mmCIF file of C-alpha atoms and ligand atoms in Angstrom:
data_model
loop_
_atom_site.group_PDB
_atom_site.id
_atom_site.type_symbol
_atom_site.label_atom_id
_atom_site.label_comp_id
_atom_site.label_asym_id
_atom_site.label_seq_id
_atom_site.Cartn_x
_atom_site.Cartn_y
_atom_site.Cartn_z
ATOM 1 C CA MET A 1 72.777 98.146 101.729
ATOM 2 C CA LYS A 2 71.330 100.008 104.629
ATOM 3 C CA HIS A 3 70.163 103.505 103.639
ATOM 4 C CA GLU A 4 70.887 106.104 106.520
ATOM 5 C CA LEU A 5 68.820 109.122 107.681
ATOM 6 C CA ILE A 6 71.430 112.127 106.649
ATOM 7 C CA VAL A 7 72.842 114.076 109.376
ATOM 8 C CA LEU A 8 71.599 118.184 109.025
ATOM 9 C CA PRO A 9 74.834 119.974 108.460
ATOM 10 C CA TYR A 10 73.449 122.807 110.297
ATOM 11 C CA PRO A 11 71.809 122.842 113.974
ATOM 12 C CA ALA A 12 67.636 122.141 113.735
ATOM 13 C CA ASN A 13 67.385 126.098 114.705
ATOM 14 C CA ALA A 14 69.562 127.492 112.091
ATOM 15 C CA LEU A 15 67.235 128.136 109.319
ATOM 16 C CA GLU A 16 64.698 130.215 111.544
ATOM 17 C CA PRO A 17 62.671 132.091 110.867
ATOM 18 C CA VAL A 18 62.407 130.858 107.241
ATOM 19 C CA ILE A 19 61.865 127.346 108.627
ATOM 20 C CA SER A 20 61.097 126.659 112.369
ATOM 21 C CA GLU A 21 62.967 124.251 114.406
ATOM 22 C CA THR A 22 59.581 122.348 114.806
ATOM 23 C CA THR A 23 59.090 122.016 111.094
ATOM 24 C CA ILE A 24 63.110 120.879 110.741
ATOM 25 C CA ASN A 25 62.647 118.110 113.579
ATOM 26 C CA LEU A 26 59.298 116.995 112.192
ATOM 27 C CA HIS A 27 60.327 116.838 108.407
ATOM 28 C CA HIS A 28 63.907 115.455 109.120
ATOM 29 C CA GLY A 29 63.259 113.454 112.052
ATOM 30 C CA LYS A 30 59.845 112.084 111.398
ATOM 31 C CA HIS A 31 58.727 112.429 107.587
ATOM 32 C CA LEU A 32 62.248 111.525 105.861
ATOM 33 C CA ALA A 33 63.219 108.871 109.103
ATOM 34 C CA THR A 34 59.797 107.198 108.130
ATOM 35 C CA TYR A 35 60.601 107.147 104.330
ATOM 36 C CA VAL A 36 64.503 105.694 105.118
ATOM 37 C CA ASN A 37 62.846 103.276 107.442
ATOM 38 C CA ASN A 38 60.234 101.854 105.042
ATOM 39 C CA LEU A 39 62.749 102.013 102.209
ATOM 40 C CA ASN A 40 65.261 99.828 104.043
ATOM 41 C CA ASN A 41 62.204 97.381 104.868
ATOM 42 C CA LEU A 42 61.151 97.433 101.207
ATOM 43 C CA ILE A 43 64.580 96.218 99.554
ATOM 44 C CA GLN A 44 64.683 93.400 101.295
ATOM 45 C CA GLY A 45 64.610 90.286 99.061
ATOM 46 C CA THR A 46 64.354 92.353 96.098
ATOM 47 C CA LYS A 47 66.967 93.305 93.322
ATOM 48 C CA PHE A 48 67.711 96.441 94.770
ATOM 49 C CA GLU A 49 69.116 95.218 98.087
ATOM 50 C CA ASN A 50 72.669 96.353 97.362
ATOM 51 C CA ALA A 51 71.635 99.303 95.003
ATOM 52 C CA ASP A 52 72.265 102.841 95.281
ATOM 53 C CA LEU A 53 69.464 105.274 95.645
ATOM 54 C CA GLU A 54 69.805 106.739 92.368
ATOM 55 C CA THR A 55 69.336 103.342 90.630
ATOM 56 C CA ILE A 56 66.319 102.278 92.608
ATOM 57 C CA VAL A 57 64.725 105.704 91.955
ATOM 58 C CA ARG A 58 65.092 105.262 88.310
ATOM 59 C CA GLU A 59 64.254 101.525 88.090
ATOM 60 C CA SER A 60 61.566 100.944 90.821
ATOM 61 C CA ASP A 61 57.964 101.605 91.016
ATOM 62 C CA GLY A 62 55.014 101.627 93.654
ATOM 63 C CA ALA A 63 56.047 101.894 97.401
ATOM 64 C CA LEU A 64 59.774 101.218 96.552
ATOM 65 C CA PHE A 65 59.902 103.963 94.362
ATOM 66 C CA ASN A 66 58.068 106.382 96.805
ATOM 67 C CA ASN A 67 60.130 105.683 99.674
ATOM 68 C CA ALA A 68 63.340 105.771 97.671
ATOM 69 C CA GLY A 69 62.568 108.663 95.717
ATOM 70 C CA GLN A 70 61.461 110.568 98.974
ATOM 71 C CA THR A 71 64.617 109.655 100.424
ATOM 72 C CA LEU A 72 66.843 110.812 97.750
ATOM 73 C CA ASN A 73 64.555 114.047 97.228
ATOM 74 C CA HIS A 74 65.072 115.032 101.006
ATOM 75 C CA ASN A 75 69.011 114.412 100.644
ATOM 76 C CA TYR A 76 68.939 117.009 98.043
ATOM 77 C CA TYR A 77 66.687 119.381 100.023
ATOM 78 C CA PHE A 78 68.189 119.448 103.408
ATOM 79 C CA THR A 79 72.008 119.812 102.216
ATOM 80 C CA GLN A 80 71.226 122.758 100.257
ATOM 81 C CA PHE A 81 70.243 125.346 103.243
ATOM 82 C CA ALA A 82 72.668 127.793 105.115
ATOM 83 C CA PRO A 83 71.511 130.039 107.816
ATOM 84 C CA LYS A 84 72.429 132.858 105.435
ATOM 85 C CA SER A 85 72.212 132.699 101.598
ATOM 86 C CA GLU A 86 74.918 134.572 99.568
ATOM 87 C CA GLY A 87 71.669 135.837 97.556
ATOM 88 C CA ARG A 88 72.614 134.484 94.115
ATOM 89 C CA PRO A 89 74.612 131.638 92.554
ATOM 90 C CA SER A 90 78.208 132.842 90.852
ATOM 91 C CA GLY A 91 80.392 131.159 88.066
ATOM 92 C CA ARG A 92 79.382 128.605 85.997
ATOM 93 C CA LEU A 93 76.038 127.830 87.363
ATOM 94 C CA LEU A 94 75.137 131.648 87.233
ATOM 95 C CA LYS A 95 75.916 131.664 83.465
ATOM 96 C CA ALA A 96 73.813 128.623 82.616
ATOM 97 C CA ILE A 97 70.961 130.341 84.802
ATOM 98 C CA GLU A 98 71.535 133.541 82.573
ATOM 99 C CA GLU A 99 71.553 131.913 79.539
ATOM 100 C CA ALA A 100 68.544 129.850 80.155
ATOM 101 C CA TRP A 101 66.323 132.884 81.830
ATOM 102 C CA GLY A 102 67.818 135.973 80.939
ATOM 103 C CA SER A 103 68.467 136.817 84.632
ATOM 104 C CA PHE A 104 68.750 135.447 88.158
ATOM 105 C CA GLU A 105 65.547 137.258 88.847
ATOM 106 C CA ASN A 106 63.720 135.999 85.956
ATOM 107 C CA PHE A 107 64.954 132.479 86.930
ATOM 108 C CA ARG A 108 63.859 132.788 90.597
ATOM 109 C CA SER A 109 60.205 134.200 89.432
ATOM 110 C CA GLU A 110 59.872 131.127 87.086
ATOM 111 C CA PHE A 111 60.750 128.785 89.796
ATOM 112 C CA GLU A 112 58.423 130.248 92.326
ATOM 113 C CA THR A 113 55.634 130.096 89.483
ATOM 114 C CA ALA A 114 56.543 126.483 88.803
ATOM 115 C CA ALA A 115 56.448 125.343 92.674
ATOM 116 C CA THR A 116 53.325 127.609 93.522
ATOM 117 C CA SER A 117 51.350 126.154 90.454
ATOM 118 C CA LEU A 118 52.305 122.299 91.112
ATOM 119 C CA PHE A 119 48.957 120.837 91.965
ATOM 120 C CA GLY A 120 49.094 118.834 95.353
ATOM 121 C CA SER A 121 52.223 117.329 96.508
ATOM 122 C CA GLY A 122 55.456 117.241 94.846
ATOM 123 C CA TRP A 123 58.538 119.007 94.067
ATOM 124 C CA ALA A 124 59.846 121.743 91.762
ATOM 125 C CA TRP A 125 63.308 121.319 90.596
ATOM 126 C CA LEU A 126 66.338 123.160 89.021
ATOM 127 C CA ALA A 127 67.767 120.313 86.670
ATOM 128 C CA ALA A 128 70.432 119.831 84.141
ATOM 129 C CA ASP A 129 70.950 117.743 81.046
ATOM 130 C CA LYS A 130 74.154 116.217 79.919
ATOM 131 C CA GLU A 131 75.213 119.324 77.823
ATOM 132 C CA GLY A 132 74.465 121.120 81.196
ATOM 133 C CA LYS A 133 71.631 122.862 80.035
ATOM 134 C CA LEU A 134 69.248 124.105 82.827
ATOM 135 C CA GLN A 135 65.271 123.346 82.991
ATOM 136 C CA ILE A 136 62.962 123.615 85.759
ATOM 137 C CA THR A 137 60.827 120.627 86.265
ATOM 138 C CA LYS A 138 57.682 119.803 88.320
ATOM 139 C CA GLU A 139 57.338 116.481 89.764
ATOM 140 C CA GLN A 140 54.223 114.806 91.378
ATOM 141 C CA ASN A 141 54.573 113.436 94.842
ATOM 142 C CA ALA A 142 58.437 111.673 95.111
ATOM 143 C CA GLY A 143 59.115 112.604 91.380
ATOM 144 C CA ASN A 144 63.000 113.190 90.796
ATOM 145 C CA PRO A 145 64.612 114.537 87.477
ATOM 146 C CA VAL A 146 67.206 111.519 87.844
ATOM 147 C CA ALA A 147 63.933 109.356 86.577
ATOM 148 C CA LYS A 148 64.379 111.498 83.453
ATOM 149 C CA GLY A 149 68.160 111.240 82.757
ATOM 150 C CA LEU A 150 68.170 114.800 84.418
ATOM 151 C CA LYS A 151 71.117 115.719 87.198
ATOM 152 C CA PRO A 152 69.128 117.567 90.258
ATOM 153 C CA ILE A 153 70.647 121.083 91.188
ATOM 154 C CA LEU A 154 68.029 122.631 93.700
ATOM 155 C CA GLY A 155 64.972 120.549 94.923
ATOM 156 C CA ILE A 156 62.366 122.689 96.801
ATOM 157 C CA ASP A 157 59.471 120.656 98.819
ATOM 158 C CA VAL A 158 55.961 121.792 98.219
ATOM 159 C CA TRP A 159 54.294 118.960 100.244
ATOM 160 C CA GLU A 160 52.694 120.755 103.023
ATOM 161 C CA HIS A 161 54.662 118.980 105.410
ATOM 162 C CA ALA A 162 57.521 121.510 104.771
ATOM 163 C CA TYR A 163 55.665 124.559 105.254
ATOM 164 C CA TYR A 164 52.295 124.243 106.879
ATOM 165 C CA LEU A 165 53.097 124.825 110.302
ATOM 166 C CA ASP A 166 54.976 127.788 109.287
ATOM 167 C CA TYR A 167 53.122 129.404 106.724
ATOM 168 C CA GLN A 168 49.988 127.657 106.703
ATOM 169 C CA ASN A 169 48.298 127.406 103.075
ATOM 170 C CA ARG A 170 50.344 130.473 101.978
ATOM 171 C CA ARG A 171 52.882 128.346 99.792
ATOM 172 C CA ALA A 172 53.710 130.977 97.574
ATOM 173 C CA ASP A 173 54.925 133.432 100.442
ATOM 174 C CA HIS A 174 57.043 130.422 102.129
ATOM 175 C CA LEU A 175 58.906 130.066 98.621
ATOM 176 C CA LYS A 176 59.723 133.597 98.456
ATOM 177 C CA GLU A 177 61.208 133.541 102.048
ATOM 178 C CA LEU A 178 63.628 130.136 100.973
ATOM 179 C CA TRP A 179 65.847 132.223 98.860
ATOM 180 C CA LYS A 180 67.164 133.719 102.157
ATOM 181 C CA ILE A 181 68.552 130.214 103.228
ATOM 182 C CA ILE A 182 69.632 128.768 99.616
ATOM 183 C CA SER A 183 73.526 127.623 100.157
ATOM 184 C CA TRP A 184 74.446 128.647 96.390
ATOM 185 C CA ALA A 185 77.987 127.259 97.341
ATOM 186 C CA GLU A 186 76.414 123.748 98.129
ATOM 187 C CA VAL A 187 74.071 124.055 95.120
ATOM 188 C CA GLU A 188 76.835 124.962 92.708
ATOM 189 C CA LYS A 189 78.790 121.695 93.535
ATOM 190 C CA ARG A 190 76.345 119.627 92.027
ATOM 191 C CA TYR A 191 76.213 121.207 88.410
HETATM 192 FE FE1 FE2 B 201 59.094 116.427 102.625
#
């Protein structure tokens, strides 16, 4: 099964000024494209040749896991943005966030703390267990909560390639800005 580079659901300049067109073009067109290309090469001749992406992430390791994980992670990442956020989720997701963190504002602050304090490259996730209970997970490198049996809901990339051109070393500033482009309508569909 050939894995495809996802098509962005918005023009490359649509997320400015939060994420620049240059960053989107490099991040999607170079970094993600390389992961997808590596993944397609690495599955050849293995038991994962016809496996779906989540199965590969759950069952592989080494270079195959890294490239499959990064492909899956970025598929979540790039499809969760819109030029203008609704500001907060509604419905079931908002209720579950308030149950877990008391308020949406508190969740946002806890999420930013998790993403800021992640050492090196990796991801911060909002994820749900089988009962729908939410948690924030910190994953190193290519990690994705599916490997822990959780459902990914929102995934924030804190590899420097996600923000360095626009924010240099100011990861926390980048994270604060990202809330302006989260499409909660899209995110809610994953819950
Ligand atoms: Fe990335």
